[in-house]
JSON list of C-alpha atoms and ligand atoms in Angstrom, two decimals:
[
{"chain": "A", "resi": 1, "resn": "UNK", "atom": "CA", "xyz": [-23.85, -6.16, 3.15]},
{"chain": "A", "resi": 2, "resn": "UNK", "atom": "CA", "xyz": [-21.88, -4.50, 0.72]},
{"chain": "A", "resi": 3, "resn": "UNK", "atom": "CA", "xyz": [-23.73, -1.00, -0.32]},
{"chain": "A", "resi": 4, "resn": "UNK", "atom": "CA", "xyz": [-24.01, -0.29, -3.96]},
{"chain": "A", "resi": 5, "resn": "UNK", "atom": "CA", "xyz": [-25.62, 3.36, -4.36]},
{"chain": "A", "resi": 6, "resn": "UNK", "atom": "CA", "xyz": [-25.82, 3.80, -8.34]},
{"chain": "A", "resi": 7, "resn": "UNK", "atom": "CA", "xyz": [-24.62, 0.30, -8.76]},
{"chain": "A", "resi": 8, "resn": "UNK", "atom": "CA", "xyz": [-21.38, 1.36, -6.96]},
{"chain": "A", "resi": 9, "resn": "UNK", "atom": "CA", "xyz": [-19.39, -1.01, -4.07]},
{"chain": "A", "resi": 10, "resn": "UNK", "atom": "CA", "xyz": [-18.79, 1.34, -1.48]},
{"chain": "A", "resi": 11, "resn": "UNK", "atom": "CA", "xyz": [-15.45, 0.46, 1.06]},
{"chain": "A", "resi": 12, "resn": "UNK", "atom": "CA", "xyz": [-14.25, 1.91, 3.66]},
{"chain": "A", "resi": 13, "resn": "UNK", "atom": "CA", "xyz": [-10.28, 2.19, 3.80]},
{"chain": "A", "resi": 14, "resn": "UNK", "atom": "CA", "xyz": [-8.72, 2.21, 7.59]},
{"chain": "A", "resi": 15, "resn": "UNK", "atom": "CA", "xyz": [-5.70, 4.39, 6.75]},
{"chain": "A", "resi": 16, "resn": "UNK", "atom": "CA", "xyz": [-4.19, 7.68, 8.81]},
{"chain": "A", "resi": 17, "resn": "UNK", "atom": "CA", "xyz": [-2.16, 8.32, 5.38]},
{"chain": "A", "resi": 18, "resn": "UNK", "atom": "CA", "xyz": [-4.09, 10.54, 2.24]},
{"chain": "A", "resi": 19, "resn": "UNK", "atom": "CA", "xyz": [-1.62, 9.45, -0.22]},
{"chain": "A", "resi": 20, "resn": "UNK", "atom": "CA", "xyz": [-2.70, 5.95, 0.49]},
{"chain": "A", "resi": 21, "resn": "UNK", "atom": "CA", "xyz": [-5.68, 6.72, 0.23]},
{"chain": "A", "resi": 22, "resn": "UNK", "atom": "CA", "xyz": [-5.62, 9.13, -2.99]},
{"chain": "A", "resi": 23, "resn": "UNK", "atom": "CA", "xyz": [-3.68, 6.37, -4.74]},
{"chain": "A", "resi": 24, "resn": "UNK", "atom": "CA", "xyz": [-6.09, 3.40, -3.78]},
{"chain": "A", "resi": 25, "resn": "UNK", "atom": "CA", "xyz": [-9.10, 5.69, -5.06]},
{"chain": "A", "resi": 26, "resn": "UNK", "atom": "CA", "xyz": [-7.35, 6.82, -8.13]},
{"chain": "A", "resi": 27, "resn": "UNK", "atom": "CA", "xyz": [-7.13, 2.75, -8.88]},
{"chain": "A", "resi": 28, "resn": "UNK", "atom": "CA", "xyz": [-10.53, 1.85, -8.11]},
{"chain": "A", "resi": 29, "resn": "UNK", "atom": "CA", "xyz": [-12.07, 4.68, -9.79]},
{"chain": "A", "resi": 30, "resn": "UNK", "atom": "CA", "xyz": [-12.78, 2.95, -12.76]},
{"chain": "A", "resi": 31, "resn": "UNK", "atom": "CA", "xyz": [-13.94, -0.55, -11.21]},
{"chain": "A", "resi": 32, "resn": "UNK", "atom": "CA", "xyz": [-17.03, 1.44, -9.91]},
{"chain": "A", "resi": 33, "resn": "UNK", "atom": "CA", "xyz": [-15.78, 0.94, -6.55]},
{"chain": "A", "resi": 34, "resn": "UNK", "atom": "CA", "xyz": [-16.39, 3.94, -3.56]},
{"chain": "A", "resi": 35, "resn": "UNK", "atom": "CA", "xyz": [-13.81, 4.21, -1.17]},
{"chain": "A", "resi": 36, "resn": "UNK", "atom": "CA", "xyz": [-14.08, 6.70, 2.09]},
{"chain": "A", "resi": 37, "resn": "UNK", "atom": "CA", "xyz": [-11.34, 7.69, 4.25]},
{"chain": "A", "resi": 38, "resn": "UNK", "atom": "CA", "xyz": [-11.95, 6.52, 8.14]},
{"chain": "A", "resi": 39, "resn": "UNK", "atom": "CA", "xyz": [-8.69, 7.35, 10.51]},
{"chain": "A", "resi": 40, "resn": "UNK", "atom": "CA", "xyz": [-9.57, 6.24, 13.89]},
{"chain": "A", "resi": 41, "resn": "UNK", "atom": "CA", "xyz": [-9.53, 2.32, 14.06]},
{"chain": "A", "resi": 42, "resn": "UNK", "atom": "CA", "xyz": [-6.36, 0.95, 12.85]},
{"chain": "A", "resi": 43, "resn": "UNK", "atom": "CA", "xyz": [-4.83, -1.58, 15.35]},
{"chain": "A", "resi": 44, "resn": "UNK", "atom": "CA", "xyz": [-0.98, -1.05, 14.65]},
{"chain": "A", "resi": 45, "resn": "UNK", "atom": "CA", "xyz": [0.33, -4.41, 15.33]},
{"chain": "A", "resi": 46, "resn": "UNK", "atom": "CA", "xyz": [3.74, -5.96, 15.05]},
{"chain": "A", "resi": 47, "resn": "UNK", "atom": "CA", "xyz": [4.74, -9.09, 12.66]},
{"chain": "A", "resi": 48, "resn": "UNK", "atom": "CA", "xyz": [7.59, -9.70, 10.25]},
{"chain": "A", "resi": 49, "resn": "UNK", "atom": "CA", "xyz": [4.71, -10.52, 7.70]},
{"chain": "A", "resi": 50, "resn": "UNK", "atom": "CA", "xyz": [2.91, -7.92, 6.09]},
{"chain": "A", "resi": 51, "resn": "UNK", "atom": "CA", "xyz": [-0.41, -9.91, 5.02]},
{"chain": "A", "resi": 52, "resn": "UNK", "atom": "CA", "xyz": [-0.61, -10.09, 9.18]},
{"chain": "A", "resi": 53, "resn": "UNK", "atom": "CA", "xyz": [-0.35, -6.80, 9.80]},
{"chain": "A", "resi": 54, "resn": "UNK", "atom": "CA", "xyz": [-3.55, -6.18, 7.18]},
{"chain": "A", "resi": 55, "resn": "UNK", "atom": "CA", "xyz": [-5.33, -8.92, 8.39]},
{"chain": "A", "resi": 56, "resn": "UNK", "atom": "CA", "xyz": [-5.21, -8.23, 12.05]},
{"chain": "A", "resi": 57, "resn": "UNK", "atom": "CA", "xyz": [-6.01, -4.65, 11.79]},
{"chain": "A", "resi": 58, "resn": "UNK", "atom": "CA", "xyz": [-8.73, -5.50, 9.15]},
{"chain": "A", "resi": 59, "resn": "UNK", "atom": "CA", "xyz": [-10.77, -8.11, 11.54]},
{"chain": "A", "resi": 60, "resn": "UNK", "atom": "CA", "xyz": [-10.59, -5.67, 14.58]},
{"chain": "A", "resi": 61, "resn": "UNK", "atom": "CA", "xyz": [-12.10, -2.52, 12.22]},
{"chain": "A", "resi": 62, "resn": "UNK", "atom": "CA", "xyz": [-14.41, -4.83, 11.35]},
{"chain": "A", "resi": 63, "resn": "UNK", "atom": "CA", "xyz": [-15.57, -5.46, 14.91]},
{"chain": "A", "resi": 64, "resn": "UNK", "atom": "CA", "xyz": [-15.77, -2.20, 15.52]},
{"chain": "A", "resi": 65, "resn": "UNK", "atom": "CA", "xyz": [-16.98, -0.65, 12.68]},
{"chain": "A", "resi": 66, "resn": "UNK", "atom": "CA", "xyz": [-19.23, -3.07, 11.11]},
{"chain": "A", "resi": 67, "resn": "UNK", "atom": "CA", "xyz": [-19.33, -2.26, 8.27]},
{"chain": "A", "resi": 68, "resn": "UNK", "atom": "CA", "xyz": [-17.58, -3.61, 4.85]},
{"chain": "A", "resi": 69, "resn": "UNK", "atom": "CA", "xyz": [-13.93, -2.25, 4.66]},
{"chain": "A", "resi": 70, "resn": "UNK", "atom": "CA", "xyz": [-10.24, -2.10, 3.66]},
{"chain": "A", "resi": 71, "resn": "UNK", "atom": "CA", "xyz": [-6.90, -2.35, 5.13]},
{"chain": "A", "resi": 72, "resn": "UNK", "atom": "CA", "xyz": [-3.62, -1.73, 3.12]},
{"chain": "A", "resi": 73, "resn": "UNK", "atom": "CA", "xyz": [-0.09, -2.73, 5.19]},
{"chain": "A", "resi": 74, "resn": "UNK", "atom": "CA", "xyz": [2.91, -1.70, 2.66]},
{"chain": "A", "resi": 75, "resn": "UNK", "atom": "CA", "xyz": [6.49, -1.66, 3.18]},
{"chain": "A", "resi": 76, "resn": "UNK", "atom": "CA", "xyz": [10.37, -1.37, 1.19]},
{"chain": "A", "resi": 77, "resn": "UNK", "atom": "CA", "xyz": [12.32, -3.97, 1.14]},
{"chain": "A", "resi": 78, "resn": "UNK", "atom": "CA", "xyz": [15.75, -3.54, 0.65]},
{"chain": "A", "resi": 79, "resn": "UNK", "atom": "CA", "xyz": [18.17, -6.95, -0.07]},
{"chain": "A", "resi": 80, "resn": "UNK", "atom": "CA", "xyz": [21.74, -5.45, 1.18]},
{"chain": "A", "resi": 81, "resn": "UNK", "atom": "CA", "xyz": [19.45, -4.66, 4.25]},
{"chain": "A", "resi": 82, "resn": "UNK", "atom": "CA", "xyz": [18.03, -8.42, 4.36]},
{"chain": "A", "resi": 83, "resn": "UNK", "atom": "CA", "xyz": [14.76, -6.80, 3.62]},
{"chain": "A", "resi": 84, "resn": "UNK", "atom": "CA", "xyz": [15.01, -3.63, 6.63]},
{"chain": "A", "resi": 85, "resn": "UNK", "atom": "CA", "xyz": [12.62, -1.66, 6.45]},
{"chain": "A", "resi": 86, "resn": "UNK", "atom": "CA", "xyz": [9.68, -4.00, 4.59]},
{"chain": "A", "resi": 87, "resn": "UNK", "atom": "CA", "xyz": [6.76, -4.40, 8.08]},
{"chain": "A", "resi": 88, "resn": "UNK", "atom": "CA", "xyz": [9.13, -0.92, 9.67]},
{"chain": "A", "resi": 89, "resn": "UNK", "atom": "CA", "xyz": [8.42, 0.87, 7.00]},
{"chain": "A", "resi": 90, "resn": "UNK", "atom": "CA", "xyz": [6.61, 3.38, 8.40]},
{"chain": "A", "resi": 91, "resn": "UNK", "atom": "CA", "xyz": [8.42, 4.08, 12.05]},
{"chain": "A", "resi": 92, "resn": "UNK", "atom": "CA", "xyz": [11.67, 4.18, 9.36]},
{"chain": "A", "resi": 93, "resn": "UNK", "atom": "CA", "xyz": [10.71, 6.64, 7.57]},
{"chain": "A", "resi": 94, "resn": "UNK", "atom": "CA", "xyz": [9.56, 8.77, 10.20]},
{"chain": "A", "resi": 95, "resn": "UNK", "atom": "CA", "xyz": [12.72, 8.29, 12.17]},
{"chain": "A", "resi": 96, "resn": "UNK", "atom": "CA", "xyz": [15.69, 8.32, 9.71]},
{"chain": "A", "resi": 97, "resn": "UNK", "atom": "CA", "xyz": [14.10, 9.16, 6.80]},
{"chain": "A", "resi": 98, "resn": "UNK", "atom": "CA", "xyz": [15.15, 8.89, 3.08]},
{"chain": "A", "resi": 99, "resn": "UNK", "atom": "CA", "xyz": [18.90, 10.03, 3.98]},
{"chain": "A", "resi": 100, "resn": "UNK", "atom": "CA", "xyz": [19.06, 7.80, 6.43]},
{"chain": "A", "resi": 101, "resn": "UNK", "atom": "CA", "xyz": [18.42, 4.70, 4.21]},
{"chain": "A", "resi": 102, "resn": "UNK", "atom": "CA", "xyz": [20.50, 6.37, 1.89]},
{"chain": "A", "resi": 103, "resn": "UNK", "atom": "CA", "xyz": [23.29, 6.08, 5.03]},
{"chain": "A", "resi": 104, "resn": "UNK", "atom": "CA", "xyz": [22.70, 2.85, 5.36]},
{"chain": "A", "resi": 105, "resn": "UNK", "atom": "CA", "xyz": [23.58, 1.89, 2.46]},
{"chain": "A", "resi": 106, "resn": "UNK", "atom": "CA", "xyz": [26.74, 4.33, 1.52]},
{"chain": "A", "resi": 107, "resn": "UNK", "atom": "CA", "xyz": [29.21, 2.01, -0.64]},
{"chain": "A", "resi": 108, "resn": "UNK", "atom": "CA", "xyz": [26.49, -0.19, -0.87]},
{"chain": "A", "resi": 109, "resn": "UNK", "atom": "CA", "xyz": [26.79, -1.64, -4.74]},
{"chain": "A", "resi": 110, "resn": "UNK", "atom": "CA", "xyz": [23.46, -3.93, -4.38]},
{"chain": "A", "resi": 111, "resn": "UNK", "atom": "CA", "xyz": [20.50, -1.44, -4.53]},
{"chain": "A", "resi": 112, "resn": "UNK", "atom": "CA", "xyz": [17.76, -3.89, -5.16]},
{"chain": "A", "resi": 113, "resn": "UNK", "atom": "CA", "xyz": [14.53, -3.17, -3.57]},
{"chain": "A", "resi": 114, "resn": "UNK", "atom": "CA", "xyz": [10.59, -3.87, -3.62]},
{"chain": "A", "resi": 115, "resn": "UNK", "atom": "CA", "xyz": [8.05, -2.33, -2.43]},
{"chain": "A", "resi": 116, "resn": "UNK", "atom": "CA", "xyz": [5.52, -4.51, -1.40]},
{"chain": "A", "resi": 117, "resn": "UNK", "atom": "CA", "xyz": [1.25, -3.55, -0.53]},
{"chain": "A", "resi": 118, "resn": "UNK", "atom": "CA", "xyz": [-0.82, -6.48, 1.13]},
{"chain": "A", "resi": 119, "resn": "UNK", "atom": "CA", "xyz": [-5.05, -5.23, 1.08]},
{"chain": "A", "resi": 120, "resn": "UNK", "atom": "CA", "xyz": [-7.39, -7.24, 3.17]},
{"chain": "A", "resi": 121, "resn": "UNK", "atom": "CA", "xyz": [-10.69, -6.77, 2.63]},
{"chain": "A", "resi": 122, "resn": "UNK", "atom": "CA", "xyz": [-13.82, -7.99, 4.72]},
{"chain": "A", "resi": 123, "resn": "UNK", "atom": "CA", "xyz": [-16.80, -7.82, 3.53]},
{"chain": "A", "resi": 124, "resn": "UNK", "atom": "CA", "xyz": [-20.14, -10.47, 4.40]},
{"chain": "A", "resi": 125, "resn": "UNK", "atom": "CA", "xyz": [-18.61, -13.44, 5.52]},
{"chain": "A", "resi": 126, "resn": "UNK", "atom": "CA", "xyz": [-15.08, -12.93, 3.43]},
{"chain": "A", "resi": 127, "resn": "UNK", "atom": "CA", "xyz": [-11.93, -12.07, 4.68]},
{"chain": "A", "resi": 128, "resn": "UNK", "atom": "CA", "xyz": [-9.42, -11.32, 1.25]},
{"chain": "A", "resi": 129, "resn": "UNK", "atom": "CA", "xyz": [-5.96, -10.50, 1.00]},
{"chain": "A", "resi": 130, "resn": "UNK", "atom": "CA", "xyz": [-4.31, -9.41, -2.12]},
{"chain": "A", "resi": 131, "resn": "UNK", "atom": "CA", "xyz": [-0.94, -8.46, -2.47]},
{"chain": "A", "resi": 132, "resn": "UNK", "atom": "CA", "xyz": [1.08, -6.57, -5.19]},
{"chain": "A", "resi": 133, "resn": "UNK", "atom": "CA", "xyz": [4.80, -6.00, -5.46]},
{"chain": "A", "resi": 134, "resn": "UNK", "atom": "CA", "xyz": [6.79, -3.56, -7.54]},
{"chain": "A", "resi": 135, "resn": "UNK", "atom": "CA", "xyz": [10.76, -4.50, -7.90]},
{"chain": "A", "resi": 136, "resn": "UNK", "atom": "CA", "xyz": [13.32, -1.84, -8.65]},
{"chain": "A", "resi": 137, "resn": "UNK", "atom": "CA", "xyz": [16.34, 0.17, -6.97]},
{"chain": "A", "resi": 138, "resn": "UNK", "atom": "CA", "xyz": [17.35, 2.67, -4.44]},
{"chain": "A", "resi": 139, "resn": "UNK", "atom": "CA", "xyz": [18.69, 5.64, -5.87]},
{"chain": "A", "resi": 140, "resn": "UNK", "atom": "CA", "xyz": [22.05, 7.35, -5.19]},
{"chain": "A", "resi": 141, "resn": "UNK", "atom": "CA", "xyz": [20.43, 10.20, -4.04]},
{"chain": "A", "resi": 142, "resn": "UNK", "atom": "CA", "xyz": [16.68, 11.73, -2.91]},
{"chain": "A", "resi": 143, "resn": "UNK", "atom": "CA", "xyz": [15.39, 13.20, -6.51]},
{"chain": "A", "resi": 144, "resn": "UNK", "atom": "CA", "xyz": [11.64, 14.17, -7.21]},
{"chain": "A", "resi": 145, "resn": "UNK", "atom": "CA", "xyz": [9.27, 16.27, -5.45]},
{"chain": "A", "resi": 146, "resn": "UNK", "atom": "CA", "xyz": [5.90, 13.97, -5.55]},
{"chain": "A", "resi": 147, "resn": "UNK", "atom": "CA", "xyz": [4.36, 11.32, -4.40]},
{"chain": "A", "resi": 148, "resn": "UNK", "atom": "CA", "xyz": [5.35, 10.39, -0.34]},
{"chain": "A", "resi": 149, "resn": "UNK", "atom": "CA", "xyz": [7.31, 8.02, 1.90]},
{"chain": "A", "resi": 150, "resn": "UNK", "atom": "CA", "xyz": [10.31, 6.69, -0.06]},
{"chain": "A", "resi": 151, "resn": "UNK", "atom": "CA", "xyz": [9.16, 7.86, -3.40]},
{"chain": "A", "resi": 152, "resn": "UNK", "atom": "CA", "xyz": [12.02, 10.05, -4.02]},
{"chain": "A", "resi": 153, "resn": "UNK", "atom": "CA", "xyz": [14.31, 7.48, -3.53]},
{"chain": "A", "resi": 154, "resn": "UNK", "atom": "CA", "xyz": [13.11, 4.06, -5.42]},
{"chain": "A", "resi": 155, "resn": "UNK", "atom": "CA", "xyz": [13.36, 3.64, -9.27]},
{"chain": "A", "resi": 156, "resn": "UNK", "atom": "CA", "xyz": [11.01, 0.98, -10.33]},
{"chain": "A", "resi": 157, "resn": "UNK", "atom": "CA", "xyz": [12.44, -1.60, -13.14]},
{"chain": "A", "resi": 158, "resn": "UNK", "atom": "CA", "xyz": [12.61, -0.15, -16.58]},
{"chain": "A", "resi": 159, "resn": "UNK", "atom": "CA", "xyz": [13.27, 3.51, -15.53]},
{"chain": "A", "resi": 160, "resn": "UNK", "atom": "CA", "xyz": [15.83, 5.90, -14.93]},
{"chain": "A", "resi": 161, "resn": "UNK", "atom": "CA", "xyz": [13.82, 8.12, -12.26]},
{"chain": "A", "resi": 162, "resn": "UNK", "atom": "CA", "xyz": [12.00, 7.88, -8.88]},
{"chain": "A", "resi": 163, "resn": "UNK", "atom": "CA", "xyz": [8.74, 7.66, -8.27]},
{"chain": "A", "resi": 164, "resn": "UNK", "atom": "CA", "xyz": [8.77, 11.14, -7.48]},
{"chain": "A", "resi": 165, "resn": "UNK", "atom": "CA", "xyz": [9.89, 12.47, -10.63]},
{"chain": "A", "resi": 166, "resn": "UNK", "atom": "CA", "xyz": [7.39, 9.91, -12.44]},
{"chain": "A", "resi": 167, "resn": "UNK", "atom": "CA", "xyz": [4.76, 11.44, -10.66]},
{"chain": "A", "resi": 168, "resn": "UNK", "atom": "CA", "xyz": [1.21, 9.48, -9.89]},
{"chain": "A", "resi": 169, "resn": "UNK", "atom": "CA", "xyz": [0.09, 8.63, -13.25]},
{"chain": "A", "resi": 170, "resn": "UNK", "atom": "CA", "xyz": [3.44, 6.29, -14.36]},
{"chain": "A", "resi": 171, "resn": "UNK", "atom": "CA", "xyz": [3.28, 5.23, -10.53]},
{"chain": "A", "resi": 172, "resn": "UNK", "atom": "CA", "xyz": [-0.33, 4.37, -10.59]},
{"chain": "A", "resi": 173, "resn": "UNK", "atom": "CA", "xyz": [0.29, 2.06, -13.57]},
{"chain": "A", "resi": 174, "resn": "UNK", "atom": "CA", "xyz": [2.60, -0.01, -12.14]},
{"chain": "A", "resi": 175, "resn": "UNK", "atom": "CA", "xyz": [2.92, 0.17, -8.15]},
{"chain": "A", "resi": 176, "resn": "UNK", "atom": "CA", "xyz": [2.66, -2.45, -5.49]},
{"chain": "A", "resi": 177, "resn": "UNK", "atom": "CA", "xyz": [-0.36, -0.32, -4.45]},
{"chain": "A", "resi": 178, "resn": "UNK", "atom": "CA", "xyz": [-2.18, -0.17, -7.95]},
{"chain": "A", "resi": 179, "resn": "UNK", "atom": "CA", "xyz": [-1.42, -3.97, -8.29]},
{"chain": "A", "resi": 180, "resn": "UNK", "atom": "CA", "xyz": [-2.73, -4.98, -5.39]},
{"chain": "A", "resi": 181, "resn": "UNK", "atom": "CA", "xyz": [-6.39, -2.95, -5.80]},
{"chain": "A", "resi": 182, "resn": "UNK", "atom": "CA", "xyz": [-6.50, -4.04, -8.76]},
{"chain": "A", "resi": 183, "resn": "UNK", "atom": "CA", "xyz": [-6.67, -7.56, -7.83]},
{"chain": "A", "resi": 184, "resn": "UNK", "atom": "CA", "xyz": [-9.08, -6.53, -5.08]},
{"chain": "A", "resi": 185, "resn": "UNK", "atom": "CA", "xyz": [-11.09, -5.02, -7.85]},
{"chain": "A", "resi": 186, "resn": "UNK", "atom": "CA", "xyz": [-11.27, -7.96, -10.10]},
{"chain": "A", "resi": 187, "resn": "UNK", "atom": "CA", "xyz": [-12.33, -9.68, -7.08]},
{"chain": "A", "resi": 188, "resn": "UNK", "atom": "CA", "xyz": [-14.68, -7.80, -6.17]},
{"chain": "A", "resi": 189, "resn": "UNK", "atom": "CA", "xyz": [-16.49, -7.21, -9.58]},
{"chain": "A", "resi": 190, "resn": "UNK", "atom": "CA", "xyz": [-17.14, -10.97, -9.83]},
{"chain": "A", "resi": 191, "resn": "UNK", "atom": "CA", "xyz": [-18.40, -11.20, -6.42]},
{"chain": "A", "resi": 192, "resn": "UNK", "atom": "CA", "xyz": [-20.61, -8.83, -7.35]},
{"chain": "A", "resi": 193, "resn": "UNK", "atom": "CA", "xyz": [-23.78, -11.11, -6.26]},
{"chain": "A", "resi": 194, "resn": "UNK", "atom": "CA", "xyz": [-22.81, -12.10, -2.86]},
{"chain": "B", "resi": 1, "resn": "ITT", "atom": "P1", "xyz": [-1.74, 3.58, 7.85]},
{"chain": "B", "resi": 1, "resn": "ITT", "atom": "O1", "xyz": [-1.06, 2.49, 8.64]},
{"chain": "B", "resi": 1, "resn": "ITT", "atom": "O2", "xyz": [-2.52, 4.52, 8.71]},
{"chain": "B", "resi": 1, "resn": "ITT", "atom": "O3", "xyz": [-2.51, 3.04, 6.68]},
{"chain": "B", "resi": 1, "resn": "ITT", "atom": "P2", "xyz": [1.00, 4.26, 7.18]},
{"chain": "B", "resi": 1, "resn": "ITT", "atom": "O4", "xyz": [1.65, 5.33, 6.34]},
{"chain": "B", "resi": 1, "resn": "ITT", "atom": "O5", "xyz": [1.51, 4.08, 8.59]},
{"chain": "B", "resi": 1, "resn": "ITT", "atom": "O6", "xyz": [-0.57, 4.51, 7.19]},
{"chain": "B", "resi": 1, "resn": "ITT", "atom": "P3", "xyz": [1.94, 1.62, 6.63]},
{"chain": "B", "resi": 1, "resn": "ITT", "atom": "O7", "xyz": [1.89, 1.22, 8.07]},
{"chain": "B", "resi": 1, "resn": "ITT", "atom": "O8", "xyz": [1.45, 0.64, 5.61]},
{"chain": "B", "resi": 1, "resn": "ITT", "atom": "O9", "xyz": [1.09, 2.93, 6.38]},
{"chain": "B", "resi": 1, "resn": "ITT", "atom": "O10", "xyz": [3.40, 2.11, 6.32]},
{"chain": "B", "resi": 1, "resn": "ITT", "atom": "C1", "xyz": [3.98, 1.94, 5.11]},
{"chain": "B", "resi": 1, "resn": "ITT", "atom": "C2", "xyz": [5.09, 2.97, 4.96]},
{"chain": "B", "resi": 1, "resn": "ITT", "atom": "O11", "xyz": [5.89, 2.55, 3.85]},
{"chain": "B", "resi": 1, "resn": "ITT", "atom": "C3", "xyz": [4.56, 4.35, 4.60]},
{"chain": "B", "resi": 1, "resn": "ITT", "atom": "O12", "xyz": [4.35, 5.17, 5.71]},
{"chain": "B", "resi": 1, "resn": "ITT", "atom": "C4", "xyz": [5.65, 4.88, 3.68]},
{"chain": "B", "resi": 1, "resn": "ITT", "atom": "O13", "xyz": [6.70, 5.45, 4.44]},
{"chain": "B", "resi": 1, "resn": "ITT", "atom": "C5", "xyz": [6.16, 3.62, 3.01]},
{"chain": "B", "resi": 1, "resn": "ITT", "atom": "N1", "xyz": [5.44, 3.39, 1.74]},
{"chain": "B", "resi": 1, "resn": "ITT", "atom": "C6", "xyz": [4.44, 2.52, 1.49]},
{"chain": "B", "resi": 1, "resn": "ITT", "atom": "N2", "xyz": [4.00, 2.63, 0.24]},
{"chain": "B", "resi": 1, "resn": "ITT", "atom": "C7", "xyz": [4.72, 3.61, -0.31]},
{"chain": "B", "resi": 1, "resn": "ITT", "atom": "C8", "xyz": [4.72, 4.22, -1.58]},
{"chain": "B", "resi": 1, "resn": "ITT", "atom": "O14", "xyz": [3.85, 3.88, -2.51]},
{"chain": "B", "resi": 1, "resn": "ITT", "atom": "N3", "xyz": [5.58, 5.20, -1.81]},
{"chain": "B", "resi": 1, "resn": "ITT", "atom": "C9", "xyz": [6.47, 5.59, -0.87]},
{"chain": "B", "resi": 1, "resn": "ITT", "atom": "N4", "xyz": [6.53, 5.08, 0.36]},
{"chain": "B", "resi": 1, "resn": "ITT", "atom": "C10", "xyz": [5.65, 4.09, 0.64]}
]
């Protein structure tokens, strides 16, 4: 059963990543959702589709942990790249970073990109994915000194600076992330009887 202490949902979110995690919270502050931090049961599989990577690590928490709960898979997707890093995201980053993607796409004229955040949530009997995307360009250069991950380098659509230089207020308006809890939210706040 979902727990509501003070008439709040309380969720846990699978996640070895604060900002994540600071973000999601930050969203769902004002649905009158709870979310705690657990970092120990996240099955890291491989697919090329995000939503599977959510899913699959959401059922098996669920196994284990029995109890209601959250799992976010996000990735960038870059088009000259035919969508590199997007479900690589992570192992990217950590390997050749921001100036590597930059390398990779040196006299690169197309700098479209999304990032993309697919939530599945199982709770009761319901498994739920929501997904939320966020379209806008890689920079010429790393600029910014918040947020995490590729922050520095992606300018969502309708600005002229990164994420990073944005900071989390702009970027919790209007990212993949925010998107997709949101949806989870509105979900969740009519399923409030179940
Ligand atoms: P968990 O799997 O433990 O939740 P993780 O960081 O490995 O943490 P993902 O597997 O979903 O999470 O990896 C997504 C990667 O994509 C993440 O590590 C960042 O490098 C990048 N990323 C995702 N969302 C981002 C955002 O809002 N800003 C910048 N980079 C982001």
């Amino acid at each position: 059963m979902l727990k509501k202490g003070g008439g709040n949902i309380k969720l846990a979110f699978i996640t070895s990543n604060q900002h994540k995690y600071f973000e999601a919270r930050q969203v769902l502050s004002s649905w009158n959702i709870d979310l705690y931090m657990v970092d120990s049961v996240k099955l890291e599989v491989q697919d090329e589709e995000i939503e599977n990577i959510s899913r699959t690590a959401a059922i098996y928490a669920y196994n284990v942990l029995k109890k209601p709960l959250i799992v976010e898979d996000s990735g960038l997707f870059i088009e000259a790249l035919n969508g590199f890093p997007g479900p690589f995201s992570s192992y990217a980053h950590k390997t050749i970073g921001n100036e590597g993607i930059l390398r990779l796409l040196s006299g690169e004229s197309n700098r479209k990109a999304y990032f993309k955040a697919s939530v599945t949530c199982v709770c009761n009997e319901f498994v739920m994915t929501f997904n939320g995307l966020v379209y806008g360009t890689i920079s010429m250069e790393p600029k910014g000194d918040k947020g995490f991950g590729f922050d520095p380098i992606f300018v969502p659509k309708g600005f002229d600076k990164t994420f990073s230089e944005l900071g989390e207020d702009v970027k919790n308006k209007i990212s993949h992330r925010s998107k997709a809890f949101t949806e989870l939210a509105m979900w969740l706040s009519q399923s409030r009887n179940l």
